[in-house]
Structures are given as C-alpha cells and as structure tokens.
GROMACS .gro file of C-alpha atoms in nm:
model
  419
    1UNK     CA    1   6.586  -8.613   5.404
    2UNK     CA    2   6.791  -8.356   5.628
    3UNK     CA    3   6.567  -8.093   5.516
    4UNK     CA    4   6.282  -8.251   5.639
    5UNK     CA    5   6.419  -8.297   5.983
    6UNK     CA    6   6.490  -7.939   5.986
    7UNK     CA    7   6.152  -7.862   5.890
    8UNK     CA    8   5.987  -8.076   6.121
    9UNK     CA    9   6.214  -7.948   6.416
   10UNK     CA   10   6.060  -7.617   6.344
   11UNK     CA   11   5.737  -7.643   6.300
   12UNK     CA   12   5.810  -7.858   6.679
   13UNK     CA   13   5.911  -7.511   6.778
   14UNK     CA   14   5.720  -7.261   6.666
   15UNK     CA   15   5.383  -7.466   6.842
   16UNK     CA   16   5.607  -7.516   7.137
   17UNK     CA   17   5.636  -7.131   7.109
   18UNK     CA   18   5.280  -7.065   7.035
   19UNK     CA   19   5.127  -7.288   7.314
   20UNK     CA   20   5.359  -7.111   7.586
   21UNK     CA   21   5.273  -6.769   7.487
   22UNK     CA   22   4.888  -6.858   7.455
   23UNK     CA   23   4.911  -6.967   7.818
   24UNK     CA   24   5.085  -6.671   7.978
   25UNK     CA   25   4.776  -6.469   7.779
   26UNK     CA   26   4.523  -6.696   7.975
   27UNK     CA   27   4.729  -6.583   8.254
   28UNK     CA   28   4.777  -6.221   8.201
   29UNK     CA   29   4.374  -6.233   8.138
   30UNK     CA   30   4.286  -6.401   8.474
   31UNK     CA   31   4.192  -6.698   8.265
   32UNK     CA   32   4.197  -7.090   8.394
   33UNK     CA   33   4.408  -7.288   8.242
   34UNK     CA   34   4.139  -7.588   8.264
   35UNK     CA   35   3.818  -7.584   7.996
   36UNK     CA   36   3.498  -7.615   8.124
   37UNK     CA   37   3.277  -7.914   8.049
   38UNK     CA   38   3.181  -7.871   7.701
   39UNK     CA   39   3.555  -7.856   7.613
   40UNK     CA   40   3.591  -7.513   7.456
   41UNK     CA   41   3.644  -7.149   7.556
   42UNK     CA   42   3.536  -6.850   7.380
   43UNK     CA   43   3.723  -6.530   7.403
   44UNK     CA   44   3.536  -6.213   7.265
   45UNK     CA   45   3.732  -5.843   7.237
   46UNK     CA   46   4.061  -5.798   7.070
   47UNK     CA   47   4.342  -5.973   7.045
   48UNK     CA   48   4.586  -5.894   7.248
   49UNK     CA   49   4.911  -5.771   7.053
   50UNK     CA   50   5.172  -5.918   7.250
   51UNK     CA   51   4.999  -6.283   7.122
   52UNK     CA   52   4.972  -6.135   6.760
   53UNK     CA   53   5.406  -6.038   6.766
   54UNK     CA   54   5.491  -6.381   6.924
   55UNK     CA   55   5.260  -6.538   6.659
   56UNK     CA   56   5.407  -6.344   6.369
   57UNK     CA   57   5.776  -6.389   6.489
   58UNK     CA   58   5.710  -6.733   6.561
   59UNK     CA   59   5.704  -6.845   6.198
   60UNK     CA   60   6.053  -6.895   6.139
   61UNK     CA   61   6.062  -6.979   5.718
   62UNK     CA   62   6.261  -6.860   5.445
   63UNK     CA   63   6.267  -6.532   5.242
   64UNK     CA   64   5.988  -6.746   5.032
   65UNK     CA   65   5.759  -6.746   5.306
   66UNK     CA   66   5.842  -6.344   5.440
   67UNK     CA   67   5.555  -6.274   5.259
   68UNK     CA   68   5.314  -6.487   5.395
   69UNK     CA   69   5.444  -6.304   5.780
   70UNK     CA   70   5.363  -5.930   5.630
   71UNK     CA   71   5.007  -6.104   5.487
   72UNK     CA   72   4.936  -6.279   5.894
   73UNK     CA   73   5.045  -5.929   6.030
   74UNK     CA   74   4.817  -5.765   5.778
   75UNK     CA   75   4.498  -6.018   5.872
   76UNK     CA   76   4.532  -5.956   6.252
   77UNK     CA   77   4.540  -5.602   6.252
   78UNK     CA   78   4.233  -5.399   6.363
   79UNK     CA   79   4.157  -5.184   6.009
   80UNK     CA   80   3.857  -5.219   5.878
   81UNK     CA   81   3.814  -5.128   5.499
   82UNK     CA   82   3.480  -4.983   5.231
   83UNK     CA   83   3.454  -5.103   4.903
   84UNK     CA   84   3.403  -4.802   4.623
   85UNK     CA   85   3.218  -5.025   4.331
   86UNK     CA   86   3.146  -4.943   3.975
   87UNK     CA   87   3.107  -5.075   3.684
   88UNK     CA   88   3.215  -5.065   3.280
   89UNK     CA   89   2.820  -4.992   3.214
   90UNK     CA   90   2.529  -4.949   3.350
   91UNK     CA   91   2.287  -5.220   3.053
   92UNK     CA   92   2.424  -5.533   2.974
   93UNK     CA   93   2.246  -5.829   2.765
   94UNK     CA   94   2.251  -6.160   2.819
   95UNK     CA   95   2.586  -6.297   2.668
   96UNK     CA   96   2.793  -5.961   2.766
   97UNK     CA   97   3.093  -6.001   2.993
   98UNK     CA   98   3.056  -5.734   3.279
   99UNK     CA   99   3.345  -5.597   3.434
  100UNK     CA  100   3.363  -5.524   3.817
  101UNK     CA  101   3.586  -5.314   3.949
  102UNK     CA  102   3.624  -5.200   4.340
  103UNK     CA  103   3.842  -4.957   4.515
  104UNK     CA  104   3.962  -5.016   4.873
  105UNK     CA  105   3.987  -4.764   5.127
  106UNK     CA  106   4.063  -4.785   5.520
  107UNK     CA  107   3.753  -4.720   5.668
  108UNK     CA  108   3.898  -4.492   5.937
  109UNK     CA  109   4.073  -4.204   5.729
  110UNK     CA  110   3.979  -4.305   5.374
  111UNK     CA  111   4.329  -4.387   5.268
  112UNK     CA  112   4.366  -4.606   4.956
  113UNK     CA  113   4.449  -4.994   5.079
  114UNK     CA  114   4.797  -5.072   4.999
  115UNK     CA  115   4.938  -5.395   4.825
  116UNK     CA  116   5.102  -5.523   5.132
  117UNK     CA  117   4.775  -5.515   5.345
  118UNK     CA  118   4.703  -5.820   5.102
  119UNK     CA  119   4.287  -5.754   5.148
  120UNK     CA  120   4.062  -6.009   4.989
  121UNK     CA  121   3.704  -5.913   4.896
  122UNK     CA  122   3.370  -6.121   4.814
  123UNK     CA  123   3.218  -6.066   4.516
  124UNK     CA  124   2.788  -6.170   4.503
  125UNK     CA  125   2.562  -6.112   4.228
  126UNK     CA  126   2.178  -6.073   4.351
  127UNK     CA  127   1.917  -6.084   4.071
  128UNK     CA  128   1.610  -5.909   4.100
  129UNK     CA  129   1.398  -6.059   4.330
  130UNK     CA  130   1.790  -6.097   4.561
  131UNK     CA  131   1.839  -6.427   4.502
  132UNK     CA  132   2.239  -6.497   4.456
  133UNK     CA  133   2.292  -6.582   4.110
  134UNK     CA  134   2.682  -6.555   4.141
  135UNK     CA  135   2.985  -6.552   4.407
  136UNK     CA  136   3.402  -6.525   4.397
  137UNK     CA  137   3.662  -6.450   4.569
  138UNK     CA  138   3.845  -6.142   4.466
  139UNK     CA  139   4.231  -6.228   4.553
  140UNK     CA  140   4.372  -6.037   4.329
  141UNK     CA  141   4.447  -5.677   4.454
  142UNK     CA  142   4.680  -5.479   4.246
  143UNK     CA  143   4.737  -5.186   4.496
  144UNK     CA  144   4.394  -5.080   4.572
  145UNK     CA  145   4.211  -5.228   4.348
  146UNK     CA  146   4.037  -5.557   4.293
  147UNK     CA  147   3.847  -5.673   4.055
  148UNK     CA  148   3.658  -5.945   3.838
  149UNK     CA  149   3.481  -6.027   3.482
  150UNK     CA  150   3.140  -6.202   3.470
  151UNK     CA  151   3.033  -6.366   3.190
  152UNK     CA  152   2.634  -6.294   3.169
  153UNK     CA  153   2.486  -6.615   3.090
  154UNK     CA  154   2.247  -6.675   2.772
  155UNK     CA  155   1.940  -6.755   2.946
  156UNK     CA  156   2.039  -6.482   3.253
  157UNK     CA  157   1.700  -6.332   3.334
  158UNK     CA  158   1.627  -5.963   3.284
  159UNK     CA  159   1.570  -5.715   3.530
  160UNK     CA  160   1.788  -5.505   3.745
  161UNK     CA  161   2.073  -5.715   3.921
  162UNK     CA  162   2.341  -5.606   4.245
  163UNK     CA  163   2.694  -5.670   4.225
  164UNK     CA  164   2.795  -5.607   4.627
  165UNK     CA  165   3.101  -5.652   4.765
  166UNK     CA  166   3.244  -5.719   5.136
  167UNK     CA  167   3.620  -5.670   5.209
  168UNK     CA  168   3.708  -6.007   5.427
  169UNK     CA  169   3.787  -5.760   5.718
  170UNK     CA  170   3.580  -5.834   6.000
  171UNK     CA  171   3.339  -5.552   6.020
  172UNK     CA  172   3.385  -5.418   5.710
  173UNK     CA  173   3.063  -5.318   5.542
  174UNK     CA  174   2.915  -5.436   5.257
  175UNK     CA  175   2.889  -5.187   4.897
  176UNK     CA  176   2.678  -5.226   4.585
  177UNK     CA  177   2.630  -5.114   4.284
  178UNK     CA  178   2.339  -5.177   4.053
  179UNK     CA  179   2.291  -5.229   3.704
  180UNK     CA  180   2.078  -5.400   3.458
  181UNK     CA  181   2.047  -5.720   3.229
  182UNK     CA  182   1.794  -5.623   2.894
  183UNK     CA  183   1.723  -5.914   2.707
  184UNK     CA  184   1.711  -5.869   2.385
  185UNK     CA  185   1.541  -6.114   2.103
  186UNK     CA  186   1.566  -6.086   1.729
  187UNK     CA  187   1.222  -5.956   1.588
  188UNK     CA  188   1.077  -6.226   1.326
  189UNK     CA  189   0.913  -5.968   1.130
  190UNK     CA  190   1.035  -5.578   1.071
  191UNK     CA  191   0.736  -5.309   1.135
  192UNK     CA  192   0.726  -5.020   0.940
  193UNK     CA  193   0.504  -4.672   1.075
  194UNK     CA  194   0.478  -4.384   0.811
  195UNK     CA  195   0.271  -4.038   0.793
  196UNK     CA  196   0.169  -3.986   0.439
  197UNK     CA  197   0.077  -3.630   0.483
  198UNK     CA  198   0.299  -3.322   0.412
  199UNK     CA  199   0.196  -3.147   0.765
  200UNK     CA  200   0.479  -3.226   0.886
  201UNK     CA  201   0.730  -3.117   0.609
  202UNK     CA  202   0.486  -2.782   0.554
  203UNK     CA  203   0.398  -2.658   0.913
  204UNK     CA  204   0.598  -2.856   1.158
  205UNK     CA  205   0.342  -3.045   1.259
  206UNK     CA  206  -0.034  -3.137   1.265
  207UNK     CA  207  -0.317  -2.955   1.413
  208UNK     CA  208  -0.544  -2.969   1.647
  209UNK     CA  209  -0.865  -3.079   1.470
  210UNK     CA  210  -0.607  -3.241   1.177
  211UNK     CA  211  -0.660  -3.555   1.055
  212UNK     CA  212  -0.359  -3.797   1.048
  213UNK     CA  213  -0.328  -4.008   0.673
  214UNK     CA  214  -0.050  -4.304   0.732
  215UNK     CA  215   0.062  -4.658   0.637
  216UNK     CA  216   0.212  -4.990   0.810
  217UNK     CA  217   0.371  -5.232   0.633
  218UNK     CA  218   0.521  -5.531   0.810
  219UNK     CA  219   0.825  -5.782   0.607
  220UNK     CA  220   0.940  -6.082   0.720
  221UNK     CA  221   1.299  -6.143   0.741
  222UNK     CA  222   1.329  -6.324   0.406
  223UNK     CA  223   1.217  -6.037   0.242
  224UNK     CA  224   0.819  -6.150   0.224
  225UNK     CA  225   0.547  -5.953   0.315
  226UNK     CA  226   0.349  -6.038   0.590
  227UNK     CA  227  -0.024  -6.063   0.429
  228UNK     CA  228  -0.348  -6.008   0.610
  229UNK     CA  229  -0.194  -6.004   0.928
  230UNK     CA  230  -0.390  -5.913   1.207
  231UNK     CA  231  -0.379  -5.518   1.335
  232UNK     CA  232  -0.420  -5.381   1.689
  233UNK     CA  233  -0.415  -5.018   1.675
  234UNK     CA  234  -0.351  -4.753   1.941
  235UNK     CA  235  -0.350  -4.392   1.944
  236UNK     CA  236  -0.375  -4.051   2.196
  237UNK     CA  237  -0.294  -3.748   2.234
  238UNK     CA  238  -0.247  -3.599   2.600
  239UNK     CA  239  -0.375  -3.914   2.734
  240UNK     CA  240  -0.684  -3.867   2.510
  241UNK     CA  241  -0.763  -4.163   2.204
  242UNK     CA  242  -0.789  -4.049   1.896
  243UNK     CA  243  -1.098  -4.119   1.692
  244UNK     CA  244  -0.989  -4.376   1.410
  245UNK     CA  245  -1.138  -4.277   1.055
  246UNK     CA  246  -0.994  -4.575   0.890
  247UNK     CA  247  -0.797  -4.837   1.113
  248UNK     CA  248  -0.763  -5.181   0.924
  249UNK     CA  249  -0.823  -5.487   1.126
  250UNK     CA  250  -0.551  -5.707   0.864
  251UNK     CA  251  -0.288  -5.593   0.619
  252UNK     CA  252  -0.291  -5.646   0.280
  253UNK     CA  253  -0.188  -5.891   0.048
  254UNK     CA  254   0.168  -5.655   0.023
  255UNK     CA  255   0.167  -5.689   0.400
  256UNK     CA  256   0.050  -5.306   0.408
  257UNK     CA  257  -0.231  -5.113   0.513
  258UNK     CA  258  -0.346  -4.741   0.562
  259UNK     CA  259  -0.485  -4.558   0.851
  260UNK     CA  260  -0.623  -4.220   0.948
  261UNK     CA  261  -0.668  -4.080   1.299
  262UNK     CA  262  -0.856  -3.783   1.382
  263UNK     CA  263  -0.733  -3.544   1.620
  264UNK     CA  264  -0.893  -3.354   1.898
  265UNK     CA  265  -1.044  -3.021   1.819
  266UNK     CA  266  -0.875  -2.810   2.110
  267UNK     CA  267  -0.578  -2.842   2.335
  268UNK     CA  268  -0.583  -3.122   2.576
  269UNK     CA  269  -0.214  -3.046   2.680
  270UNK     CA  270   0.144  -3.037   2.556
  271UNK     CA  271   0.036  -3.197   2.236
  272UNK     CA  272   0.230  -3.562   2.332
  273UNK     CA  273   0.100  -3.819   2.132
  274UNK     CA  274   0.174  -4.096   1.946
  275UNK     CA  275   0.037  -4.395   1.694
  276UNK     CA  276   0.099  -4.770   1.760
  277UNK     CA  277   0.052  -5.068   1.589
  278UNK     CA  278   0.122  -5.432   1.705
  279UNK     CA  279   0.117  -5.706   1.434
  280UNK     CA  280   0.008  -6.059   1.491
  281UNK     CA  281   0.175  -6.296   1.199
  282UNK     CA  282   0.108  -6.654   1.202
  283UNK     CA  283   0.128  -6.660   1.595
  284UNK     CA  284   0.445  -6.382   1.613
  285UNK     CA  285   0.398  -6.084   1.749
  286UNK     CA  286   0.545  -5.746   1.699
  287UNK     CA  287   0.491  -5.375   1.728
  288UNK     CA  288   0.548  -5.024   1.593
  289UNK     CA  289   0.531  -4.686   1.757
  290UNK     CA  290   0.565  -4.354   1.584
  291UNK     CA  291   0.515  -3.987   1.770
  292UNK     CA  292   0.324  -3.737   1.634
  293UNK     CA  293   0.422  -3.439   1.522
  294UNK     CA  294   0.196  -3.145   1.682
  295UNK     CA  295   0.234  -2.776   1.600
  296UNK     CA  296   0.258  -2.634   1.948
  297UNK     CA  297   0.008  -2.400   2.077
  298UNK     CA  298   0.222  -2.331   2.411
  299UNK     CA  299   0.530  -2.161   2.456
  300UNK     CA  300   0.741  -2.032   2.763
  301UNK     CA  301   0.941  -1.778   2.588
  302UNK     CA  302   1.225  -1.653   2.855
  303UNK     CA  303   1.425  -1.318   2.758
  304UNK     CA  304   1.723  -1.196   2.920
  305UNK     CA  305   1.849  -0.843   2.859
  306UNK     CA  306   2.227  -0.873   2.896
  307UNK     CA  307   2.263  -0.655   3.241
  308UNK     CA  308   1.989  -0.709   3.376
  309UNK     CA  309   1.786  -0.421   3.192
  310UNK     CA  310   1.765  -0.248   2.832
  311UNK     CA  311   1.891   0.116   2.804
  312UNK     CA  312   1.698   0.285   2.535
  313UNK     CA  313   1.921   0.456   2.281
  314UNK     CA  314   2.218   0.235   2.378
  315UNK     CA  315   2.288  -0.117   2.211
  316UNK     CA  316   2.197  -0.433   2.408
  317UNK     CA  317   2.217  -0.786   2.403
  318UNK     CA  318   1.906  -1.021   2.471
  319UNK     CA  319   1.936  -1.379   2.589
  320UNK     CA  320   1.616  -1.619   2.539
  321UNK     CA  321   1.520  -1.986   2.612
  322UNK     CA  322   1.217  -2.137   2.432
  323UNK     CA  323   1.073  -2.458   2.597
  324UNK     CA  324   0.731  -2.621   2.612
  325UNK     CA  325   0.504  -2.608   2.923
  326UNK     CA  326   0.652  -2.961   2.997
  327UNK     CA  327   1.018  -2.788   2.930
  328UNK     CA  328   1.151  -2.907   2.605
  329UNK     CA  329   1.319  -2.701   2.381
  330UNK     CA  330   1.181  -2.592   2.098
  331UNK     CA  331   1.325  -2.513   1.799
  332UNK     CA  332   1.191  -2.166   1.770
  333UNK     CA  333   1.176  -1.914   1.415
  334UNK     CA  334   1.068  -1.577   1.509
  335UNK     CA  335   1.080  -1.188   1.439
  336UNK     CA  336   1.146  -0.878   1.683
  337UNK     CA  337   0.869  -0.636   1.600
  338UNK     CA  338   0.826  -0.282   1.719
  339UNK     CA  339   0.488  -0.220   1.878
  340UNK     CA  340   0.272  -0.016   1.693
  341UNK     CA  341   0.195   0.349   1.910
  342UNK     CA  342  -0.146   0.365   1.994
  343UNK     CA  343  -0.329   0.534   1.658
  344UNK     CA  344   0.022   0.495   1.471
  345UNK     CA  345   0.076   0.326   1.122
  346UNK     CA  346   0.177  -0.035   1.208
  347UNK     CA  347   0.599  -0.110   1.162
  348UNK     CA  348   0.634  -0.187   0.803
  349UNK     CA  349   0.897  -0.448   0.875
  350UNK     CA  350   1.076  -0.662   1.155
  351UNK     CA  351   1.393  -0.469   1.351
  352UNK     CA  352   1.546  -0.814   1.323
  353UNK     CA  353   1.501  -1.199   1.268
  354UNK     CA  354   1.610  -1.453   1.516
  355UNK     CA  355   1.622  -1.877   1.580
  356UNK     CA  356   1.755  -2.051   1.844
  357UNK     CA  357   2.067  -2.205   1.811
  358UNK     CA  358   2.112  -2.486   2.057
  359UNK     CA  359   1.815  -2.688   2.277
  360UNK     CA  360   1.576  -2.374   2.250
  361UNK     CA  361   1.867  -2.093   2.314
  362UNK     CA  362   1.981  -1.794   2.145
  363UNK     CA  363   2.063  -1.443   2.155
  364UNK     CA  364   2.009  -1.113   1.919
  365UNK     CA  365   2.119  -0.789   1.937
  366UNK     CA  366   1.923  -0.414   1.850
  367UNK     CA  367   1.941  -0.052   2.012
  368UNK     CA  368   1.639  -0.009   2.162
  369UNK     CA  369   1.432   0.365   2.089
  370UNK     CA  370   1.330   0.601   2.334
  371UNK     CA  371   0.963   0.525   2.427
  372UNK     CA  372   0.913   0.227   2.225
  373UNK     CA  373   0.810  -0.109   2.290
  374UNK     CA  374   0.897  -0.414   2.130
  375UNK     CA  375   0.768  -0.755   2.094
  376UNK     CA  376   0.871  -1.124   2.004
  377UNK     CA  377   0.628  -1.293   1.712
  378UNK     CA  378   0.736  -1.672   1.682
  379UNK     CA  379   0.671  -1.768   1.319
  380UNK     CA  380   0.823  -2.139   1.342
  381UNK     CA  381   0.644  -2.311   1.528
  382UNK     CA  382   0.303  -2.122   1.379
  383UNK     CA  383   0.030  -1.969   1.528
  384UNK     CA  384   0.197  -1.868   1.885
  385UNK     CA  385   0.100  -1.517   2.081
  386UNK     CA  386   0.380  -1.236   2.077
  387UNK     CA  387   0.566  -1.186   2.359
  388UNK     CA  388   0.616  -0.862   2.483
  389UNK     CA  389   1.046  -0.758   2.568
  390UNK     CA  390   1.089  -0.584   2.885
  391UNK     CA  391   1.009  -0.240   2.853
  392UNK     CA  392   1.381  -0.034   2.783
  393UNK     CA  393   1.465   0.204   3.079
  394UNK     CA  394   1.472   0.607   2.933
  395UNK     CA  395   1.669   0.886   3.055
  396UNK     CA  396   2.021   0.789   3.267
  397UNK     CA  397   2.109   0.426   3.205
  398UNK     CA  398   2.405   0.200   3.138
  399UNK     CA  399   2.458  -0.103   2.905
  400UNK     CA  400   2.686  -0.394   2.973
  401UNK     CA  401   2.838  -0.560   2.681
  402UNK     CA  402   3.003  -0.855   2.702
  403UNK     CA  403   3.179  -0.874   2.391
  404UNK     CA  404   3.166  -1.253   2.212
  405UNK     CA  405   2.998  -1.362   2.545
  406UNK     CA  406   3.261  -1.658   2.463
  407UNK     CA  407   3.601  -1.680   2.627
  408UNK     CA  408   3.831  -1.959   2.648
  409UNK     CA  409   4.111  -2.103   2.907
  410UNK     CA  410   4.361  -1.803   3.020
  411UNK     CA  411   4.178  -1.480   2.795
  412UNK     CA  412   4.107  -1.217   2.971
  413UNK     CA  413   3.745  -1.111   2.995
  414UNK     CA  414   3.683  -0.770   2.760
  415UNK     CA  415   3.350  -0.628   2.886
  416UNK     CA  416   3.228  -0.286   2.749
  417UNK     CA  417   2.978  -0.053   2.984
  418UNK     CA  418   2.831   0.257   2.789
  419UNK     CA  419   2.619   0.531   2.923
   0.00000   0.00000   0.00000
C-alpha cells in the first residue's frame, strides 16, 4: 500500500512539473495562456529542447523504467531515418513464407541506426493493382535491422506485389522493394513434345526448306493415356507459321499422335522458332512447347589478335567470340585455312583446328607466314562463309605474348614481347 502512495505522489509531481514548464514555453513563445474558443491550440515548428530535457528528467522511475527515458529522448529528437529493403527472393508461390528484412540508416549522414535510438518501422504489403493486402509493426530492431516473416496465403493472387516500409520518424520516407507471387497448379495431365528426325543429332539442326517429323503424347496422372483428345497446334519460325503437312486434330487411342511441319525455304531471320501443342482432355487443358533446332545461316565471328596486330613470322595468339545476329553464343567447330595465292595449288590441309570453349569463346595459336593470308571456315554449325583473319603486318613488328593468359591472386604477370 506504501508503494502506491509513493507512486501516486510522483506521478502528482512529475505533471506538476510538466504543466509549469509547458507554461513558461507559452511564455518564452509570446503565447496566451488562455485558449481560444474552440478550446485547443496548435503549435507547428520544433519542439523546443528546453521542454523536451524537463520532460525527459521529469520521469522520475526506477532503473526498470531508464530505458523507457533513453527510448522518449530517442522519439523527440529531430533524426529522420531511410529504410534499405530486400528480400530472401525475388518469386515466391502461394504458401511460401517471405522474409523481409530492412536496414536503418540516419537520413542525414547515412550512419547505421543504433539499438538505443529504439526506431519502429511499418511494414505494408500492396498487391498488384496497390491495394494493401498486409500491415505490421516492426518493433523489433536488433541494432539496425528490423525485420518480419509473411506467410503467403493459399489463395494469395499472382502478380507482382510491394513490400514498403516507413520508419515511424516523422518525415522519414517511405522504401520498397518488389517482388512476385507465381501461382503455381498441379497439371492433370503430363504433355510430351518429341522430334523424330535425326537432323538434329546429324547436323545440329534443321534446314531451311526441312521438314519437321514429331510426336505428342499426353498421360494422365494415373498412368492412362489421354485418348482422342483434342489438338491445337502452333508453329513459326521468325514470326513466320509454318505450313503443317500432317497436324492431327485428336490423339490416338495411346493418347499419341504425329505431326510434320514444313519449314520456310529461305532465311526469315535468326532461325527462332518453336512447335506448340495445347491438349484439351475431358474439359482440362494443358500445353507443350518445344524449340526448334535450326542450323544457323548467320554468324558474327569476332577475332582478336593478342596485341592488337599479327606479326608475320613471329607466333601469335588469336582471341574470338562467335554469337548469332541476335548475340547468342554459338557453339562453334571450325578450321584455320591458309588462303590459296592467286593461281596457286589450294592448302592441302588446315594450319590448325579450333572450338569454342565457353558461351561462344576461344583462342588458338599459329605463326603467321610472310605474305599470306588466312581464313576461318566454321564446320559446326554447317554451311557458314569463311571469315577472313586480319591480314599479319610484314617487315619490323613485335608480338605480345601473354603466357597462360590466366593468373591468379598475388602471381606476378609473365608477358613475353618478341621482335
């Protein structure tokens, strides 16, 4: 019962205390001490900090409460703090926890927020047409960091969502980060695409002018085939549909079916194309794609003599870089040739093989002669143009050699110059 008294006394005192030093502020601001007629009086611009240290040092309490002083202290101040989101992933699927994580720096001199400046953050998740779907309170800074899991619904809708956050700080902006929610279904039936010819085991590829042989099958998931299912078939090349020679409109009583596509004559492009199939069982739908394999007709061969030039008589390094006209690598086969002098016999062999190595790269090696030009013949993919090496510089020259062309952490780089 004492302790209450005590209590009670002080909390007497510290409003006592509060009310007194709120009135000498009124005072020190030229304010009346008497509120207008509707009974209230706004103050806008900063609080004063002779009102924020008799406020503080007014709450007389325990070593318990010492804390909640330094937290007041920390809520009155002036900082403002930004909010550096991210997130475990960028997908998620409906079901998936996703964990948000945010890193809290003063907005002033980007110093990380400490423990003691105790600040809270609100957590929202917009869906994708910015509806909130979600909200919290993130209370529970561990230095600068807060952070929170949400557990992704079942039914959650797809599409891209926001997770933004807003430190409680008066003016303290909002950050966001986005990310998005897939949903994902279990297919009632498995769709199977397959090329039946040996193009693409014998030449890399089909054709222009080829025709494409396949065969669809479709199972259910107790192991049944799906017979005479209904077919919708689409195919193209570049953009351009192919002609179908033989397109079922229903599978079979195995729940299969062949097909044959013929394709365009000349080059309509890169050579992108693709079959697709969608299957219609007994009021479920699903679908099949599988890209074609085309023989390219293009190629961007890049070739880099190591130096900058070729010295003839003196060994060199090449560099090169294969990649279709839309840049993709290719995986290119191909010999160095000599070109034959006008008149002259023609080479009897290759000066070297060569293949990339990695995404379209590689590099050989040769000592280029005197007066002779060489040339690059691709024989994997088939059918491409030569391309010519730059021509090798005669009389005076230097070579640069850089060894392995490899070096790791701390080895000292060996290069060899010859003249």
């Amino acid at each position: 019962m004492a302790w209450h008294k005590v209590a009670g006394v002080g909390l007497i005192i510290c409003s006592i205390l509060l009310l007194f030093s709120m009135f000498e502020w009124q005072k020190d601001a030229g304010l009346s001490s008497e509120l207008p007629p509707s009974g209230e009086r706004r103050y806008h611009g900063p609080l004063p900090s002779e009102f924020k240290s008799v406020l503080v040092a007014s709450m007389e309490c325990t070593e318990d409460c010492a804390e909640k002083k330094v937290r007041l202290d920390s809520m009155l101040s002036s900082k403002r703090y930004m909010a550096h989101v991210s997130l475990d992933k960028e997908t998620y699927r409906p079901g998936e926890t996703a964990y948000i994580r945010a890193v809290l720096v003063d907005a002033a001199n980007d110093k990380l927020a400490t423990t003691n400046d105790y600040v809270n953050a609100k957590l929202e998740i917009k869906g994708p047409t910015g509806e909130t779907v979600y909200e919290a309170w993130l209370g529970n800074q561990e230095k600068s960091v807060v952070s929170h899991l949400w557990k992704i619904t079942s039914d959650q809708t797809g599409g891209e969502y926001r997770a933004e956050i807003t430190p409680e700080r008066q003016g303290s902006p909002m950050s966001w980060r986005a990310f998005i929610i897939r949903s994902y279904r279990q297919p009632k039936f498995t769709v199977v695409v397959e090329f039946t010819s040996e193009h693409d085991a014998q030449a890399g590829g089909y054709g222009f002018g080829d025709v494409i042989h396949g065969r669809v099958k479709a199972t259910r998931a107790d192991g049944s085939p799906c017979a005479s299912a209904a077919l919708s078939w689409k195919a193209a090349v570049d953009g351009v549909a192919l002609q179908a020679l033989s397109a079922p409109a229903q599978l079979d009583a195995d729940g299969a079916a062949p097909f044959s596509f013929q394709l365009p004559t000349h080059e309509t492009g890169d050579g992108q194309g693709s079959v697709s199939v969608s299957v219609s069982d007994g009021g479920d739908v699903e679908g099949q794609a599988k890209t074609i394999p085309m023989v390219v007709r293009t190629l961007d061969l890049r070739l880099y003599p190591e130096g900058g030039d070729l010295a003839a008589g003196l060994p060199g390094r090449v560099y090169f870089e294969a990649l279709t006209r839309s840049g993709e690598p290719v995986a290119l086969e191909a010999e160095l040739w000599e070109v034959a002098v006008a008149g002259g016999p023609e080479p009897a062999a290759p000066v070297l093989a060569l293949s990339a190595e990695h995404e379209g790269r590689g590099t050989f090696e040769f000592t280029p002669a005197p007066g002779r030009e060489y040339e690059v013949r691709p024989l994997r993919p088939a059918g491409l143009p030569p391309t010519p090496l730059p021509v090798a510089t005669f009389g005076p020259g230097v070579s640069l050699h850089a060894g392995a062309g490899v070096f790791g952490p701390g080895e000292p780089l060996r290069l060899t110059v010859a003249a």
